[in-house]
């Protein structure tokens, strides 16, 4: 552990505004929010990209999706709707190489994304 800024957040070395935590995942508010609600859900183990998810890690990724939906309900954006995004590598716009699920809500989203 320790190769990205998200590992340092998990280790408590860098502060975050926590939205949810359990034994498998941590969720915190994005430092540069792109919507009124912008939360990142990350696994506590280090997986660089979605391309690196192993078959035995599919339940972990499913748990990340469930946690995102739970946070959306708790934060009051579930009824109006929201967007969930995984960026993968350069073309996907990934900046931090520790997989994370973006939860974006509180405004109308555009399609297609940029
Ligand atoms: P991505 O482009 O999908 O890799 O997204 C990385 C996200 O991490 C961006 O939305 C950043 O604003 C966010 N981010 C980077 N550093 C921090 C931090 N220290 N705390 C919270 N969010 C961060």
mmCIF file of C-alpha atoms and ligand atoms in Angstrom:
data_model
loop_
_atom_site.group_PDB
_atom_site.id
_atom_site.type_symbol
_atom_site.label_atom_id
_atom_site.label_comp_id
_atom_site.label_asym_id
_atom_site.label_seq_id
_atom_site.Cartn_x
_atom_site.Cartn_y
_atom_site.Cartn_z
ATOM 1 C CA UNK A 1 0.000 0.000 0.000
ATOM 2 C CA UNK A 2 1.042 3.630 -0.350
ATOM 3 C CA UNK A 3 1.570 4.378 -4.021
ATOM 4 C CA UNK A 4 -1.288 6.835 -4.606
ATOM 5 C CA UNK A 5 -2.896 9.730 -2.767
ATOM 6 C CA UNK A 6 -5.904 7.480 -2.066
ATOM 7 C CA UNK A 7 -3.701 5.019 -0.160
ATOM 8 C CA UNK A 8 -2.586 7.921 2.010
ATOM 9 C CA UNK A 9 -6.238 8.879 2.603
ATOM 10 C CA UNK A 10 -7.034 5.273 3.632
ATOM 11 C CA UNK A 11 -4.022 5.316 5.969
ATOM 12 C CA UNK A 12 -5.245 8.589 7.509
ATOM 13 C CA UNK A 13 -2.110 10.443 6.389
ATOM 14 C CA UNK A 14 -4.167 12.852 4.263
ATOM 15 C CA UNK A 15 -7.522 14.126 5.566
ATOM 16 C CA UNK A 16 -10.806 13.591 3.756
ATOM 17 C CA UNK A 17 -14.466 14.487 4.271
ATOM 18 C CA UNK A 18 -15.776 10.984 4.915
ATOM 19 C CA UNK A 19 -19.195 9.971 3.571
ATOM 20 C CA UNK A 20 -19.129 6.247 4.430
ATOM 21 C CA UNK A 21 -16.735 3.578 5.663
ATOM 22 C CA UNK A 22 -16.808 -0.157 6.312
ATOM 23 C CA UNK A 23 -14.238 -2.957 6.327
ATOM 24 C CA UNK A 24 -13.987 -3.062 2.513
ATOM 25 C CA UNK A 25 -14.508 0.485 1.238
ATOM 26 C CA UNK A 26 -14.076 4.149 2.092
ATOM 27 C CA UNK A 27 -16.142 6.956 0.550
ATOM 28 C CA UNK A 28 -15.297 10.646 0.746
ATOM 29 C CA UNK A 29 -16.263 13.920 -0.916
ATOM 30 C CA UNK A 30 -14.243 14.882 -4.003
ATOM 31 C CA UNK A 31 -11.875 17.797 -3.411
ATOM 32 C CA UNK A 32 -12.929 19.383 -6.746
ATOM 33 C CA UNK A 33 -16.670 18.605 -6.904
ATOM 34 C CA UNK A 34 -18.247 18.474 -10.365
ATOM 35 C CA UNK A 35 -21.794 18.447 -8.961
ATOM 36 C CA UNK A 36 -23.533 19.511 -5.715
ATOM 37 C CA UNK A 37 -22.915 15.942 -4.513
ATOM 38 C CA UNK A 38 -19.646 14.369 -5.690
ATOM 39 C CA UNK A 39 -18.423 11.406 -3.661
ATOM 40 C CA UNK A 40 -15.654 8.905 -4.478
ATOM 41 C CA UNK A 41 -16.089 5.292 -3.364
ATOM 42 C CA UNK A 42 -12.778 3.439 -3.169
ATOM 43 C CA UNK A 43 -11.775 -0.080 -2.095
ATOM 44 C CA UNK A 44 -9.367 -0.357 0.827
ATOM 45 C CA UNK A 45 -7.165 -2.652 -1.221
ATOM 46 C CA UNK A 46 -5.133 -1.150 -4.026
ATOM 47 C CA UNK A 47 -6.344 -1.996 -7.547
ATOM 48 C CA UNK A 48 -4.821 0.400 -10.133
ATOM 49 C CA UNK A 49 -7.500 0.347 -12.850
ATOM 50 C CA UNK A 50 -10.814 -1.332 -13.717
ATOM 51 C CA UNK A 51 -8.754 -3.403 -16.165
ATOM 52 C CA UNK A 52 -6.955 -4.941 -13.172
ATOM 53 C CA UNK A 53 -10.077 -6.193 -11.361
ATOM 54 C CA UNK A 54 -9.703 -9.959 -10.876
ATOM 55 C CA UNK A 55 -12.643 -12.390 -11.097
ATOM 56 C CA UNK A 56 -12.552 -12.939 -7.326
ATOM 57 C CA UNK A 57 -12.893 -9.162 -6.795
ATOM 58 C CA UNK A 58 -16.228 -8.796 -8.567
ATOM 59 C CA UNK A 59 -18.175 -8.791 -5.288
ATOM 60 C CA UNK A 60 -15.966 -5.952 -4.030
ATOM 61 C CA UNK A 61 -16.826 -3.869 -7.109
ATOM 62 C CA UNK A 62 -20.496 -4.761 -6.659
ATOM 63 C CA UNK A 63 -20.244 -3.610 -3.057
ATOM 64 C CA UNK A 64 -18.816 -0.275 -4.228
ATOM 65 C CA UNK A 65 -21.867 0.174 -6.453
ATOM 66 C CA UNK A 66 -24.240 -0.698 -3.590
ATOM 67 C CA UNK A 67 -22.442 1.773 -1.286
ATOM 68 C CA UNK A 68 -22.796 4.508 -3.918
ATOM 69 C CA UNK A 69 -26.542 3.879 -4.121
ATOM 70 C CA UNK A 70 -26.788 3.897 -0.316
ATOM 71 C CA UNK A 71 -24.934 7.221 -0.069
ATOM 72 C CA UNK A 72 -27.226 8.662 -2.779
ATOM 73 C CA UNK A 73 -30.250 7.656 -0.668
ATOM 74 C CA UNK A 74 -28.727 9.086 2.528
ATOM 75 C CA UNK A 75 -27.788 12.349 0.799
ATOM 76 C CA UNK A 76 -31.270 12.744 -0.679
ATOM 77 C CA UNK A 77 -30.427 12.566 -4.398
ATOM 78 C CA UNK A 78 -31.721 9.058 -5.160
ATOM 79 C CA UNK A 79 -35.279 10.057 -6.107
ATOM 80 C CA UNK A 80 -34.176 12.663 -8.675
ATOM 81 C CA UNK A 81 -31.354 10.446 -9.951
ATOM 82 C CA UNK A 82 -27.610 10.545 -10.185
ATOM 83 C CA UNK A 83 -24.639 9.288 -12.204
ATOM 84 C CA UNK A 84 -22.036 6.621 -11.362
ATOM 85 C CA UNK A 85 -18.724 6.692 -13.268
ATOM 86 C CA UNK A 86 -15.537 4.622 -13.356
ATOM 87 C CA UNK A 87 -12.776 6.257 -15.425
ATOM 88 C CA UNK A 88 -10.207 3.807 -16.827
ATOM 89 C CA UNK A 89 -6.714 4.856 -17.932
ATOM 90 C CA UNK A 90 -5.879 7.762 -20.273
ATOM 91 C CA UNK A 91 -8.839 7.720 -22.645
ATOM 92 C CA UNK A 92 -11.213 7.337 -19.710
ATOM 93 C CA UNK A 93 -9.708 10.390 -18.021
ATOM 94 C CA UNK A 94 -8.309 8.501 -15.020
ATOM 95 C CA UNK A 95 -5.930 10.590 -12.890
ATOM 96 C CA UNK A 96 -5.573 8.511 -9.721
ATOM 97 C CA UNK A 97 -4.510 4.903 -10.288
ATOM 98 C CA UNK A 98 -6.498 3.362 -7.437
ATOM 99 C CA UNK A 99 -9.969 2.434 -8.696
ATOM 100 C CA UNK A 100 -12.763 4.734 -7.568
ATOM 101 C CA UNK A 101 -16.424 5.100 -8.349
ATOM 102 C CA UNK A 102 -17.652 8.674 -8.826
ATOM 103 C CA UNK A 103 -21.138 9.383 -7.447
ATOM 104 C CA UNK A 104 -22.452 12.618 -8.976
ATOM 105 C CA UNK A 105 -25.823 14.065 -8.057
ATOM 106 C CA UNK A 106 -27.837 17.154 -7.276
ATOM 107 C CA UNK A 107 -28.022 18.500 -10.833
ATOM 108 C CA UNK A 108 -29.114 17.447 -14.332
ATOM 109 C CA UNK A 109 -26.311 15.551 -16.116
ATOM 110 C CA UNK A 110 -25.540 15.948 -19.810
ATOM 111 C CA UNK A 111 -25.095 13.137 -22.336
ATOM 112 C CA UNK A 112 -22.782 12.326 -24.041
ATOM 113 C CA UNK A 113 -20.133 13.061 -21.405
ATOM 114 C CA UNK A 114 -17.101 15.079 -22.461
HETATM 115 P P1 LIG B 1 -10.207 10.364 -11.900
HETATM 116 O O1 LIG B 1 -9.959 11.464 -12.876
HETATM 117 O O2 LIG B 1 -11.363 9.478 -12.266
HETATM 118 O O3 LIG B 1 -8.955 9.580 -11.580
HETATM 119 O O4 LIG B 1 -10.689 11.072 -10.572
HETATM 120 C C1 LIG B 1 -9.822 11.427 -9.533
HETATM 121 C C2 LIG B 1 -10.614 12.326 -8.621
HETATM 122 O O5 LIG B 1 -9.951 12.408 -7.375
HETATM 123 C C3 LIG B 1 -10.784 13.751 -9.130
HETATM 124 O O6 LIG B 1 -12.172 14.047 -9.250
HETATM 125 C C4 LIG B 1 -10.090 14.584 -8.060
HETATM 126 O O7 LIG B 1 -10.725 15.826 -7.843
HETATM 127 C C5 LIG B 1 -10.166 13.682 -6.859
HETATM 128 N N1 LIG B 1 -9.171 13.919 -5.844
HETATM 129 C C6 LIG B 1 -7.822 14.015 -6.019
HETATM 130 N N2 LIG B 1 -7.217 14.201 -4.830
HETATM 131 C C7 LIG B 1 -8.191 14.215 -3.890
HETATM 132 C C8 LIG B 1 -8.197 14.376 -2.465
HETATM 133 N N3 LIG B 1 -7.074 14.560 -1.768
HETATM 134 N N4 LIG B 1 -9.394 14.336 -1.824
HETATM 135 C C9 LIG B 1 -10.531 14.163 -2.515
HETATM 136 N N5 LIG B 1 -10.599 14.001 -3.855
HETATM 137 C C10 LIG B 1 -9.439 14.033 -4.525
#
